[in-house]
Structures are given as structure tokens and as C-alpha cells.
Tab-separated table of C-alpha atoms in Angstrom:
chain	number	residue	atom	x	y	z
A	1	MET	CA	48.095	0.923	25.287
A	2	THR	CA	44.753	1.751	23.726
A	3	VAL	CA	44.861	2.519	20.028
A	4	MET	CA	42.075	4.817	18.932
A	5	THR	CA	40.837	4.263	15.407
A	6	ALA	CA	38.720	6.637	13.353
A	7	SER	CA	34.991	5.999	13.459
A	8	ARG	CA	33.537	4.160	10.492
A	9	LEU	CA	30.105	5.607	11.237
A	10	ILE	CA	29.236	8.699	9.258
A	11	ARG	CA	27.016	11.368	10.766
A	12	ALA	CA	25.166	14.003	8.776
A	13	PRO	CA	27.442	17.053	8.431
A	14	GLU	CA	27.026	19.721	11.122
A	15	ARG	CA	27.372	22.470	8.499
A	16	LEU	CA	24.588	22.096	5.982
A	17	ALA	CA	25.570	22.235	2.320
A	18	PRO	CA	22.931	23.729	-0.005
A	19	ALA	CA	20.273	21.107	-0.771
A	20	ARG	CA	19.776	19.894	-4.327
A	21	ALA	CA	16.931	18.309	-6.268
A	22	LEU	CA	16.552	15.521	-8.794
A	23	GLY	CA	13.566	16.094	-11.056
A	24	THR	CA	11.005	18.818	-10.379
A	25	PRO	CA	11.409	20.002	-6.801
A	26	ARG	CA	8.618	20.857	-4.370
A	27	LEU	CA	10.591	21.568	-1.235
A	28	VAL	CA	14.106	22.363	-2.498
A	29	LEU	CA	13.013	25.215	-4.756
A	30	PRO	CA	15.583	27.394	-6.526
A	31	GLY	CA	16.088	30.580	-4.537
A	32	VAL	CA	15.373	29.002	-1.152
A	33	GLN	CA	17.900	30.529	1.246
A	34	PRO	CA	17.603	31.441	4.926
A	35	GLY	CA	16.865	35.140	5.354
A	36	VAL	CA	15.858	35.510	1.696
A	37	TRP	CA	12.997	33.079	1.351
A	38	GLY	CA	10.280	34.099	3.809
A	39	LEU	CA	6.513	34.319	4.200
A	40	ARG	CA	6.186	36.532	1.116
A	41	ALA	CA	7.836	33.901	-1.073
A	42	GLU	CA	5.573	31.155	0.326
A	43	LEU	CA	2.478	33.297	-0.330
A	44	ASP	CA	3.723	33.851	-3.892
A	45	GLN	CA	3.986	30.054	-4.248
A	46	GLY	CA	0.290	29.722	-3.339
A	47	LEU	CA	0.808	28.533	0.223
A	48	PHE	CA	-1.402	29.754	3.120
A	49	ALA	CA	-4.202	30.264	0.559
A	50	ARG	CA	-6.400	27.429	1.739
A	51	ARG	CA	-8.233	27.968	4.995
A	52	ASP	CA	-11.245	25.722	4.334
A	53	VAL	CA	-10.055	22.279	5.410
A	54	THR	CA	-13.231	20.415	4.400
A	55	GLY	CA	-12.166	17.255	2.584
A	56	LEU	CA	-8.458	17.779	3.318
A	57	ILE	CA	-8.038	14.434	5.120
A	58	ASP	CA	-9.712	12.649	2.155
A	59	GLN	CA	-7.280	14.485	-0.090
A	60	LEU	CA	-4.305	13.226	1.939
A	61	ALA	CA	-5.705	9.695	1.511
A	62	GLU	CA	-6.085	10.218	-2.229
A	63	ALA	CA	-2.535	11.591	-2.426
A	64	GLY	CA	-1.210	8.532	-0.563
A	65	LEU	CA	0.982	10.672	1.703
A	66	ARG	CA	2.984	8.566	4.141
A	67	GLY	CA	4.860	9.845	7.163
A	68	ARG	CA	8.423	10.967	6.442
A	69	GLY	CA	9.656	10.629	10.026
A	70	GLY	CA	10.597	6.971	9.848
A	71	ALA	CA	7.587	4.691	10.186
A	72	GLY	CA	6.004	5.552	6.821
A	73	PHE	CA	2.513	5.377	8.326
A	74	PRO	CA	-0.345	6.733	6.141
A	75	ALA	CA	-0.806	10.395	7.152
A	76	HIS	CA	-4.580	10.455	6.661
A	77	VAL	CA	-5.100	7.585	9.145
A	78	LYS	CA	-3.228	9.477	11.854
A	79	TRP	CA	-5.007	12.762	11.119
A	80	ARG	CA	-8.427	11.084	11.057
A	81	SER	CA	-7.964	9.191	14.321
A	82	VAL	CA	-7.340	12.514	16.102
A	83	ALA	CA	-10.029	14.404	14.174
A	84	ASP	CA	-12.602	11.735	15.143
A	85	ALA	CA	-11.810	11.983	18.870
A	86	ALA	CA	-14.139	14.058	21.019
A	87	GLY	CA	-13.124	17.247	22.832
A	88	ASP	CA	-9.960	19.311	22.590
A	89	LYS	CA	-6.874	17.964	20.737
A	90	VAL	CA	-3.204	18.854	20.255
A	91	VAL	CA	-0.904	18.779	17.210
A	92	VAL	CA	2.845	18.272	17.648
A	93	ALA	CA	5.097	19.165	14.698
A	94	ASN	CA	8.067	16.886	15.308
A	95	GLY	CA	11.291	18.445	14.042
A	96	HIS	CA	13.563	16.830	16.609
A	97	GLU	CA	15.468	14.570	14.179
A	98	GLY	CA	17.536	12.519	16.622
A	99	GLU	CA	18.740	10.221	13.820
A	100	PRO	CA	22.496	10.939	13.578
A	101	ALA	CA	22.724	10.381	9.811
A	102	SER	CA	19.756	12.606	8.893
A	103	ALA	CA	19.754	16.366	8.321
A	104	LYS	CA	16.651	16.847	6.197
A	105	ASP	CA	14.240	18.044	8.905
A	106	ARG	CA	16.809	20.567	10.036
A	107	TRP	CA	17.302	21.756	6.440
A	108	LEU	CA	13.548	22.094	5.991
A	109	LEU	CA	12.942	23.988	9.249
A	110	VAL	CA	15.855	26.360	8.680
A	111	HIS	CA	14.993	27.016	5.023
A	112	ARG	CA	11.198	26.703	4.767
A	113	PRO	CA	9.724	27.077	8.273
A	114	HIS	CA	6.656	28.894	6.925
A	115	LEU	CA	5.775	25.935	4.693
A	116	VAL	CA	5.926	23.566	7.679
A	117	LEU	CA	3.872	26.053	9.719
A	118	ASP	CA	1.227	26.131	6.976
A	119	GLY	CA	0.964	22.323	7.141
A	120	ALA	CA	0.861	22.375	10.948
A	121	LEU	CA	-1.885	25.036	11.011
A	122	LEU	CA	-3.906	22.990	8.514
A	123	ALA	CA	-3.418	19.888	10.699
A	124	ALA	CA	-4.596	21.811	13.770
A	125	GLN	CA	-7.680	23.010	11.901
A	126	ALA	CA	-8.483	19.634	10.327
A	127	THR	CA	-8.184	17.778	13.648
A	128	GLY	CA	-9.885	20.457	15.755
A	129	ALA	CA	-6.792	21.111	17.891
A	130	GLY	CA	-6.599	24.061	20.273
A	131	ARG	CA	-2.843	23.757	20.727
A	132	LEU	CA	0.056	23.383	18.295
A	133	VAL	CA	3.555	22.580	19.584
A	134	PHE	CA	6.757	22.646	17.534
A	135	TYR	CA	9.101	20.065	19.068
A	136	VAL	CA	12.722	20.809	18.153
A	137	SER	CA	16.188	20.213	19.562
A	138	ARG	CA	18.506	22.742	17.940
A	139	ALA	CA	19.009	26.492	18.305
A	140	ASP	CA	18.824	27.158	14.543
A	141	THR	CA	15.576	25.256	14.018
A	142	ALA	CA	13.972	26.826	17.108
A	143	ALA	CA	14.918	30.319	15.885
A	144	ALA	CA	13.619	29.681	12.359
A	145	VAL	CA	10.290	28.370	13.646
A	146	ALA	CA	9.927	31.297	16.093
A	147	GLY	CA	10.489	33.716	13.204
A	148	ALA	CA	7.907	31.961	11.022
A	149	ILE	CA	5.285	31.968	13.813
A	150	ALA	CA	5.871	35.708	14.396
A	151	ASP	CA	5.549	36.420	10.646
A	152	ALA	CA	2.312	34.429	10.379
A	153	ARG	CA	0.826	36.095	13.451
A	154	ALA	CA	1.663	39.556	12.106
A	155	ALA	CA	-0.045	38.633	8.821
A	156	GLY	CA	-3.153	37.372	10.650
A	157	LEU	CA	-2.610	33.771	9.480
A	158	VAL	CA	-2.707	32.133	12.921
A	159	PRO	CA	-6.345	31.475	13.914
A	160	ALA	CA	-7.559	33.226	17.066
A	161	GLY	CA	-7.790	30.795	19.958
A	162	LEU	CA	-5.017	28.502	18.716
A	163	ARG	CA	-2.103	28.321	21.167
A	164	VAL	CA	1.169	27.895	19.260
A	165	ASP	CA	4.416	27.276	21.087
A	166	ILE	CA	7.906	25.819	20.679
A	167	HIS	CA	9.285	23.110	22.942
A	168	ARG	CA	13.010	22.424	22.867
A	169	ALA	CA	14.319	19.061	24.100
A	170	GLU	CA	17.798	17.569	24.446
A	171	HIS	CA	19.322	16.165	21.258
A	172	THR	CA	19.332	12.426	21.977
A	173	TYR	CA	18.058	9.783	19.611
A	174	VAL	CA	15.143	8.540	21.699
A	175	ALA	CA	13.896	12.070	22.468
A	176	GLY	CA	12.482	12.202	18.926
A	177	GLU	CA	10.163	9.230	19.451
A	178	GLU	CA	6.548	10.394	19.608
A	179	THR	CA	5.758	9.342	23.180
A	180	ALA	CA	9.106	10.778	24.349
A	181	ALA	CA	8.108	14.079	22.718
A	182	ILE	CA	4.763	14.013	24.511
A	183	ARG	CA	6.380	13.174	27.844
A	184	SER	CA	8.886	16.023	27.437
A	185	ILE	CA	6.178	18.547	26.449
A	186	ASN	CA	4.162	17.418	29.485
A	187	GLY	CA	7.115	18.309	31.728
A	188	GLY	CA	8.736	14.876	32.085
A	189	PRO	CA	11.969	13.388	30.730
A	190	ALA	CA	12.219	12.970	26.927
A	191	LEU	CA	11.980	9.169	27.163
A	192	PRO	CA	9.518	6.845	25.397
A	193	LEU	CA	6.435	5.466	27.134
A	194	ALA	CA	4.863	2.046	26.736
A	195	LYS	CA	1.907	1.878	24.351
A	196	PRO	CA	-1.090	1.733	24.753
A	197	PRO	CA	-2.229	4.433	25.162
A	198	ARG	CA	-1.131	5.706	21.781
A	199	PRO	CA	-0.782	9.463	21.263
A	200	PHE	CA	-4.075	9.710	19.347
A	201	GLU	CA	-5.761	8.315	22.474
A	202	ARG	CA	-3.883	10.277	25.143
A	203	GLY	CA	-0.942	12.594	24.584
A	204	VAL	CA	-0.050	16.203	25.375
A	205	ASP	CA	-2.125	17.484	28.344
A	206	ASP	CA	-3.715	13.973	28.297
A	207	LEU	CA	-5.585	14.992	25.109
A	208	PRO	CA	-5.740	13.116	21.783
A	209	THR	CA	-2.565	14.211	19.996
A	210	LEU	CA	-1.370	14.115	16.404
A	211	VAL	CA	2.433	13.839	16.315
A	212	SER	CA	3.617	14.461	12.775
A	213	ASN	CA	7.083	14.770	11.297
A	214	VAL	CA	7.743	18.263	9.891
A	215	GLU	CA	8.477	17.016	6.358
A	216	THR	CA	5.116	15.212	6.336
A	217	LEU	CA	3.455	18.518	7.297
A	218	ALA	CA	5.282	20.315	4.480
A	219	HIS	CA	3.950	17.781	1.952
A	220	ALA	CA	0.456	18.124	3.482
A	221	ALA	CA	0.597	21.891	2.918
A	222	TRP	CA	1.745	21.256	-0.655
A	223	ILE	CA	-1.163	18.837	-1.256
A	224	ALA	CA	-3.624	21.335	0.261
A	225	ALA	CA	-2.377	23.960	-2.199
A	226	PHE	CA	-1.849	21.923	-5.369
A	227	GLY	CA	-3.979	18.783	-4.971
A	228	ALA	CA	-3.618	15.039	-4.679
A	229	ALA	CA	-3.240	14.377	-8.408
A	230	ALA	CA	-0.325	16.816	-8.643
A	231	PHE	CA	1.293	15.122	-5.649
A	232	ARG	CA	1.009	11.734	-7.343
A	233	SER	CA	2.687	13.043	-10.516
A	234	ALA	CA	6.035	12.189	-8.884
A	235	GLY	CA	7.031	8.934	-7.213
A	236	THR	CA	5.503	5.475	-7.625
A	237	ALA	CA	1.898	4.295	-7.247
A	238	ALA	CA	2.540	2.821	-3.789
A	239	SER	CA	5.055	5.495	-2.705
A	240	PRO	CA	3.824	8.731	-4.266
A	241	GLY	CA	5.476	12.135	-4.106
A	242	THR	CA	8.989	13.330	-3.492
A	243	ALA	CA	11.046	12.934	-0.325
A	244	LEU	CA	14.042	14.584	1.248
A	245	PHE	CA	17.005	12.198	1.366
A	246	THR	CA	20.147	12.733	3.417
A	247	LEU	CA	23.063	11.162	1.531
A	248	ASN	CA	26.309	10.272	3.306
A	249	GLY	CA	29.488	8.472	2.273
A	250	CYS	CA	29.518	10.071	-1.205
A	251	ALA	CA	31.583	12.846	-2.800
A	252	GLU	CA	28.976	15.550	-2.068
A	253	PRO	CA	27.016	14.584	1.040
A	254	GLY	CA	23.920	16.536	1.963
A	255	VAL	CA	20.157	16.848	1.566
A	256	TYR	CA	18.604	15.929	-1.783
A	257	GLU	CA	14.960	16.010	-2.852
A	258	ALA	CA	13.980	13.239	-5.265
A	259	PRO	CA	10.852	11.331	-6.278
A	260	LEU	CA	10.275	8.214	-4.168
A	261	GLY	CA	11.369	5.228	-6.225
A	262	THR	CA	14.569	6.906	-7.454
A	263	SER	CA	17.335	4.304	-7.505
A	264	THR	CA	20.180	4.376	-5.015
A	265	GLY	CA	22.592	4.698	-7.933
A	266	ASP	CA	20.809	7.762	-9.327
A	267	LEU	CA	20.677	9.386	-5.886
A	268	PHE	CA	24.377	8.894	-5.182
A	269	GLY	CA	25.178	9.709	-8.815
A	270	ALA	CA	23.674	13.160	-8.268
A	271	ALA	CA	25.822	13.457	-5.138
A	272	GLY	CA	29.119	12.956	-6.929
A	273	GLY	CA	29.165	9.162	-6.667
A	274	VAL	CA	30.809	6.771	-4.225
A	275	ALA	CA	34.555	6.243	-4.522
A	276	GLY	CA	35.284	2.727	-5.822
A	277	GLY	CA	31.604	1.705	-6.117
A	278	TYR	CA	29.195	0.209	-3.608
A	279	GLY	CA	30.167	-2.369	-1.016
A	280	GLY	CA	27.347	-1.761	1.412
A	281	LEU	CA	24.623	0.583	2.465
A	282	LEU	CA	23.028	1.821	5.660
A	283	MET	CA	19.415	2.560	4.840
A	284	GLY	CA	16.896	4.423	6.988
A	285	GLY	CA	19.605	6.199	8.915
A	286	TRP	CA	21.221	3.816	11.375
A	287	PHE	CA	17.970	1.927	11.950
A	288	GLY	CA	17.391	-0.127	8.822
A	289	GLY	CA	20.310	-2.516	9.173
A	290	LEU	CA	23.402	-2.862	7.008
A	291	LEU	CA	22.809	-4.028	3.459
A	292	SER	CA	25.755	-5.600	1.663
A	293	GLY	CA	26.586	-5.872	-2.011
A	294	ASP	CA	26.029	-3.618	-4.998
A	295	LEU	CA	22.673	-1.982	-4.366
A	296	ALA	CA	22.815	0.698	-7.073
A	297	GLU	CA	19.596	-0.578	-8.654
A	298	LEU	CA	17.601	-0.565	-5.405
A	299	SER	CA	14.495	1.593	-5.749
A	300	CYS	CA	14.176	4.014	-2.827
A	301	CYS	CA	10.492	3.481	-2.134
A	302	TYR	CA	8.846	1.932	0.923
A	303	ASP	CA	8.080	-1.472	-0.620
A	304	ALA	CA	11.335	-2.183	-2.464
A	305	VAL	CA	13.474	-1.233	0.532
A	306	ARG	CA	11.346	-3.422	2.812
A	307	ALA	CA	11.650	-6.299	0.326
A	308	ALA	CA	15.441	-5.846	0.485
A	309	GLY	CA	15.220	-6.500	4.230
A	310	SER	CA	15.532	-2.915	5.412
A	311	GLY	CA	13.387	0.191	5.802
A	312	LEU	CA	13.369	3.584	4.083
A	313	GLY	CA	12.889	5.213	7.487
A	314	CYS	CA	13.730	8.913	7.454
A	315	GLY	CA	15.315	8.672	3.987
A	316	SER	CA	18.930	8.758	5.140
A	317	LEU	CA	21.377	6.624	3.137
A	318	THR	CA	25.051	5.993	3.857
A	319	ALA	CA	27.169	4.279	1.205
A	320	PHE	CA	30.319	2.287	1.941
A	321	GLY	CA	32.948	1.491	-0.644
A	322	PRO	CA	33.876	-2.126	-1.514
A	323	ASP	CA	36.998	-2.051	0.680
A	324	VAL	CA	35.146	-1.116	3.877
A	325	ASP	CA	34.959	-3.857	6.515
A	326	LEU	CA	31.182	-4.041	6.985
A	327	VAL	CA	31.434	-6.331	9.990
A	328	ALA	CA	33.568	-3.713	11.736
A	329	VAL	CA	30.937	-1.083	10.838
A	330	ALA	CA	28.233	-3.342	12.307
A	331	ALA	CA	30.250	-3.808	15.511
A	332	GLU	CA	30.703	-0.065	15.954
A	333	LEU	CA	27.028	0.520	15.275
A	334	GLY	CA	26.118	-2.199	17.772
A	335	ARG	CA	28.151	-0.421	20.442
A	336	TRP	CA	26.357	2.843	19.564
A	337	PHE	CA	22.978	1.158	20.125
A	338	GLU	CA	24.150	-0.166	23.484
A	339	ALA	CA	25.359	3.289	24.554
A	340	GLU	CA	22.300	5.150	23.251
A	341	SER	CA	19.616	2.880	24.780
A	342	ALA	CA	17.415	4.794	27.207
A	343	ARG	CA	17.847	1.804	29.551
A	344	GLN	CA	14.182	1.881	30.494
A	345	CYS	CA	13.310	-1.575	29.185
A	346	GLY	CA	15.241	-4.579	30.504
A	347	VAL	CA	14.959	-6.265	27.123
A	348	CYS	CA	16.532	-3.255	25.354
A	349	LEU	CA	19.330	-2.873	27.908
A	350	ASN	CA	20.223	-6.575	27.674
A	351	GLY	CA	19.431	-7.040	23.983
A	352	THR	CA	21.563	-4.135	22.734
A	353	LYS	CA	24.400	-5.192	25.059
A	354	ALA	CA	24.320	-8.793	23.783
A	355	ILE	CA	24.186	-7.700	20.118
A	356	ALA	CA	27.062	-5.227	20.617
A	357	ARG	CA	29.239	-7.769	22.428
A	358	THR	CA	28.670	-10.466	19.830
A	359	LEU	CA	29.309	-8.163	16.860
A	360	THR	CA	32.509	-6.961	18.542
A	361	GLN	CA	33.674	-10.571	19.045
A	362	VAL	CA	32.883	-11.449	15.428
A	363	ALA	CA	34.636	-8.310	14.130
A	364	GLY	CA	37.657	-9.353	16.200
A	365	GLY	CA	37.911	-12.625	14.265
A	366	ASP	CA	35.920	-15.011	16.493
A	367	GLU	CA	34.328	-17.466	14.044
A	368	ASP	CA	32.291	-19.497	16.559
A	369	PRO	CA	29.077	-20.382	14.628
A	370	LYS	CA	26.938	-19.745	17.710
A	371	HIS	CA	27.481	-16.010	17.226
A	372	VAL	CA	25.598	-16.010	13.926
A	373	GLU	CA	22.863	-18.213	15.437
A	374	ASN	CA	22.497	-15.752	18.314
A	375	LEU	CA	22.355	-12.736	15.979
A	376	VAL	CA	19.624	-14.391	13.901
A	377	ARG	CA	17.643	-15.303	17.037
A	378	TRP	CA	17.907	-11.859	18.651
A	379	GLY	CA	17.219	-10.275	15.261
A	380	THR	CA	13.865	-12.026	15.054
A	381	THR	CA	12.638	-12.617	18.621
A	382	LEU	CA	13.496	-9.218	20.117
A	383	THR	CA	11.842	-7.139	17.373
A	384	GLY	CA	8.860	-5.182	18.698
A	385	ARG	CA	9.709	-5.945	22.325
A	386	GLY	CA	10.735	-2.491	23.568
A	387	ALA	CA	8.420	0.366	24.519
A	388	CYS	CA	9.694	2.214	21.427
A	389	ALA	CA	11.270	1.138	18.133
A	390	PHE	CA	14.867	1.762	19.257
A	391	LEU	CA	15.559	-1.921	19.957
A	392	ASP	CA	14.153	-2.742	16.500
A	393	GLY	CA	17.069	-0.802	14.971
A	394	ALA	CA	19.510	-3.046	16.832
A	395	THR	CA	17.618	-6.181	15.788
A	396	ALA	CA	17.642	-5.053	12.131
A	397	LEU	CA	21.408	-4.642	12.502
A	398	ALA	CA	21.741	-8.134	14.033
A	399	ARG	CA	19.742	-9.747	11.209
A	400	SER	CA	21.567	-7.910	8.448
A	401	ALA	CA	24.993	-8.527	10.027
A	402	ALA	CA	24.222	-12.250	10.142
A	403	THR	CA	23.413	-12.138	6.411
A	404	THR	CA	26.589	-10.166	5.685
A	405	LEU	CA	28.657	-12.699	7.635
A	406	HIS	CA	27.015	-15.523	5.712
A	407	HIS	CA	28.156	-13.898	2.448
A	408	THR	CA	31.596	-12.727	3.534
A	409	ARG	CA	32.524	-16.105	4.984
A	410	GLY	CA	31.845	-17.674	1.629
A	411	ASN	CA	28.818	-19.723	2.643
A	412	ASP	CA	26.980	-18.714	-0.513
A	413	ARG	CA	29.693	-19.983	-2.868
A	414	CYS	CA	28.608	-22.738	-5.251
A	415	GLU	CA	29.968	-26.134	-4.274
B	1	MET	CA	-10.127	-9.468	26.907
B	2	ARG	CA	-6.872	-7.868	25.757
B	3	VAL	CA	-3.650	-7.648	27.718
B	4	ALA	CA	-0.417	-5.638	27.383
B	5	VAL	CA	3.014	-5.808	29.035
B	6	ASP	CA	4.804	-2.532	29.780
B	7	ALA	CA	8.429	-3.284	28.879
B	8	THR	CA	9.609	-0.233	30.833
B	9	LYS	CA	8.178	-1.723	34.062
B	10	CYS	CA	8.918	-5.452	33.671
B	11	ALA	CA	11.723	-6.399	36.072
B	12	ALA	CA	11.959	-10.091	35.165
B	13	TYR	CA	10.213	-11.587	38.191
B	14	GLY	CA	8.559	-14.170	35.929
B	15	THR	CA	5.380	-14.484	38.004
B	16	CYS	CA	3.209	-13.946	34.902
B	17	VAL	CA	4.530	-17.128	33.307
B	18	GLU	CA	3.834	-19.060	36.494
B	19	HIS	CA	0.182	-17.979	36.345
B	20	ALA	CA	-0.441	-17.958	32.594
B	21	PRO	CA	2.238	-19.851	30.614
B	22	ALA	CA	-0.026	-19.982	27.548
B	23	VAL	CA	-0.147	-16.165	27.344
B	24	PHE	CA	3.255	-14.914	28.551
B	25	GLN	CA	6.809	-16.007	27.776
B	26	LEU	CA	10.204	-15.026	29.158
B	27	ASP	CA	13.314	-14.245	27.125
B	28	GLU	CA	16.824	-15.421	28.008
B	29	TRP	CA	17.183	-12.556	30.512
B	30	GLY	CA	13.844	-13.296	32.165
B	31	TYR	CA	11.831	-10.393	30.735
B	32	ALA	CA	8.231	-11.054	29.757
B	33	SER	CA	6.447	-10.675	26.431
B	34	LEU	CA	3.154	-11.860	24.989
B	35	ILE	CA	3.023	-15.093	23.026
B	36	GLY	CA	0.203	-13.786	20.833
B	37	ASP	CA	-1.091	-10.360	19.854
B	38	GLY	CA	-2.599	-9.599	23.258
B	39	THR	CA	-6.025	-11.121	22.628
B	40	VAL	CA	-6.837	-13.422	25.540
B	41	ALA	CA	-8.846	-16.605	24.946
B	42	PRO	CA	-11.819	-16.941	27.341
B	43	GLU	CA	-10.305	-19.962	29.080
B	44	GLN	CA	-7.148	-17.938	29.852
B	45	GLU	CA	-8.897	-14.899	31.324
B	46	GLU	CA	-8.767	-16.050	34.942
B	47	ALA	CA	-5.057	-16.906	34.683
B	48	VAL	CA	-4.329	-13.506	33.126
B	49	ARG	CA	-6.214	-11.753	35.940
B	50	LYS	CA	-4.039	-13.604	38.451
B	51	ALA	CA	-0.881	-12.739	36.519
B	52	THR	CA	-1.917	-9.080	36.409
B	53	ALA	CA	-2.652	-8.946	40.127
B	54	GLY	CA	0.499	-10.909	40.956
B	55	CYS	CA	3.013	-8.811	38.983
B	56	PRO	CA	5.193	-7.019	41.575
B	57	GLU	CA	5.935	-4.187	39.145
B	58	ARG	CA	2.325	-3.714	37.943
B	59	ALA	CA	3.685	-4.145	34.411
B	60	ILE	CA	0.622	-5.965	33.043
B	61	THR	CA	-2.512	-4.122	31.964
B	62	ILE	CA	-5.841	-5.580	30.935
B	63	THR	CA	-7.034	-3.152	28.275
B	64	ASP	CA	-10.580	-4.345	27.638
């Protein structure tokens, strides 16, 4: 007889609770509600005012804006590499959000689609693009974006000659990866491609393409309106600005805007806290590995999270109480990676399968030391091997699970 | 010269390692990856050309 147990993995809630802000908000403004907050409200905020994009890419560099989609890559470098290419270009506003524990892009597109559109139009102008594509996966985000485009057209805010369209793809994890988005827009399956060529070299319609996360575009619009210095007034020197965090495993899960560098404890404190305290944390959605121990003091900025052995990724955090079996969580997550692999790369197919099987054996009580050795080896040697970063999520899990096992089996006790 | 392996095409034939063992390596399932960052030393260029031509899946690309 098979006994089904409840999943230990926590997905972002399907019904979005109202977002909240810590500190002075830029995206989660009071009064932002679907159907109430429209183009008029954005114009009143000072958005859509800037149409001269001279110096905008320098301003993004000065602001230190980094991509909010997961990789944290400097936005100005991406924009400039497309702007410097010859001929026609394309901008893709990526609002796909395949990460199961993240809901912030969806919140942003449903609540402030005009703000994202402003950023996307500025990106198209600054890079010299003749086509702008919104890449989304849900009915509510597609409808919100369509409404915003219609509003902007009616107000004469969409430049003549710029083709703007919406492309809807299936809601799988890998479909959100930038080359998968390009392949889907070009009429193929929403599966990643090997790189090179990178999108800025050859992307949609074989043209140099800027693929930018929608939250990054919203911050770019904000910087264009209010300046780099204002942007840097929140956050840390190396991780400036605010970010949208999706918090799970707490009393009041949902989307929260907070300055980068806010501690995990302060974030979850604003979300009603975590019952019983912190036993572990999934950082960067399900792709930054499983951190164990009390991490309430961890600063949620790019550098501190990397130093802790994880990645900020899309800003999704899931807390686990001290009584949660983290090895069982890791095993379930390993099986999710195995099931969700696009199965295009032999190394990903085999690597995720091996990691899942080993974590499942360990969670079942198998204490053979070769399991930990294997997890450490796969965690290091398989990183960067797939065509996309999906396998890297499984290797981060393998590395962090090996560390967790080291602690939980008492290897770090003083002799 | 620079070289890249397309992980979506590699089918674990292992011919690249036969031609250029200083440039390519195989994992425990037989799939290929680069030992370095893709920069090919001049004395390895001929071997890499052979590996590229000999890959049954055309998974190896010389980029420049």
C-alpha cells in the first residue's frame, strides 16, 4: 500500500494576498489595486515623462541596477551590449516567472503593468529595438499587459514604428529561461538552447535581443523618472535599491517590497514570523539550495547570500521551522528537479536523477558515507554543465544537503 | 581558437576525448565538457579540429 504524505515544498499562493512594504516603497505604493491604479495614476507619479533616453544606460550603471529575474546581472551591461549591436534589435520583457515559490512578477504585472511597460518602452528606445515582446504564462498577467498596451497606445505613448506584442507560453520552469523564451517566440518549443550565441548576439528573429525581467524594467522606469542617486538611497552600496521578495513558510505569506540588505529576520518579522523559529531556509526560490540553521541575521543582498553559499535569485524565501526534517525536504526537492528537467542535456537528465535518488536514499535512513561524497562531487563538478542554469539549482541543492547532513549527523560536534 | 560543447547535442560517444584528451573530459555517464574555459592552446588546435569533425552529433563548435 502506498502512503501519500503531504508535500513539504511550499509554492507561492495561487491567490495573491495584497503586497506590503518595509520602508519607503517604490513599487508597492499605497492605493495600488487592479482596476483602480491605471495609466493616470502612473502619470501622476511622474512615469512616462521621460522620452529622451540619452544617458539612460549610464544612469542605470550609476544606479547599480542588477537584474531581478535570478542571475543578478548588471542591467546596464545587458542594455549596452544590445544597444551597441548594429541593425534592428528586439526587447523581451520576461514576466514568465516559472519559479514555483515566486509570485512577485505576477503581482507586479497584475498591479502595475503600465510601470513595466514604461521601462520596456525605454529599453526599446535606448537599445534601438523595433520590436517589443511581453513574454508571459498566465491569463491574468497577459490581460493586464494587454490593457496597459491599449491604454498607452490610446494616449500616444507608444512610438510609431515600434511593434509591441504579447507572447504566452506554457507555465513550466524552464520556459522562463531567456533562450527558451526566444525559442518559443520564434515559433519553437519553450526549451533552453546552448550558448553561444547569447541573446544579445542572436535572439528573436535572429536579431540582437535584450531579455529583461519585468521587475528590472520597473526599476529602470523608476530610475529614468527619479534618478540614480534616489535609487541608491535604499539598499546597500553593492546591492542598491529595493526588491520584491516572495515570502513563504511564515504566518502571512506573500509579496513584500524591502530594501536589498534587509535581514531575513526583519523580512519574516513583517510577515507575521515563523512558527517556532528558523530551522532552515530555501533562498532564491528552489534554486539556491537549502540553508540550515538560524539565519535570521542573514542580509538579503547579493553578496551576503552568495557568501552564505546560496543565491538571492528571484528574491523568493521559504522558511522552515526547527522541527522540519530538512533532509526530507531536500529529497522531495531533488525529485522535483528530476521530474522538471527538460531532458535535453544528458548531463542534466542523469545528474538530476542521481541527485534525487541519493537524497531519497539518505532521507530513508541510508547512512553510507559514499552518498555524501557523491553529493559533494556532483554539487561541484556538474555546476555550469547544462545548456541552461536548471542543473545548477540541483547542484546547489546537492552541495547544501551535504552540508546539512554533515551538521545533522553531528560531525561538527567538538570532540 | 575557442571551442564550445552543446550539452543538448552531446550523446556520450566520447570521440572528442579520444582526439583531444587535454581539452575535453567525460563525466561518469560519458557526457563531454571542457577542461578549461574554451580557449584552445595553439598546440591543441589540430586535435580540436579532429574532435569537432569526428563528433557524430556535431555537438562541438569552434567559435573563433
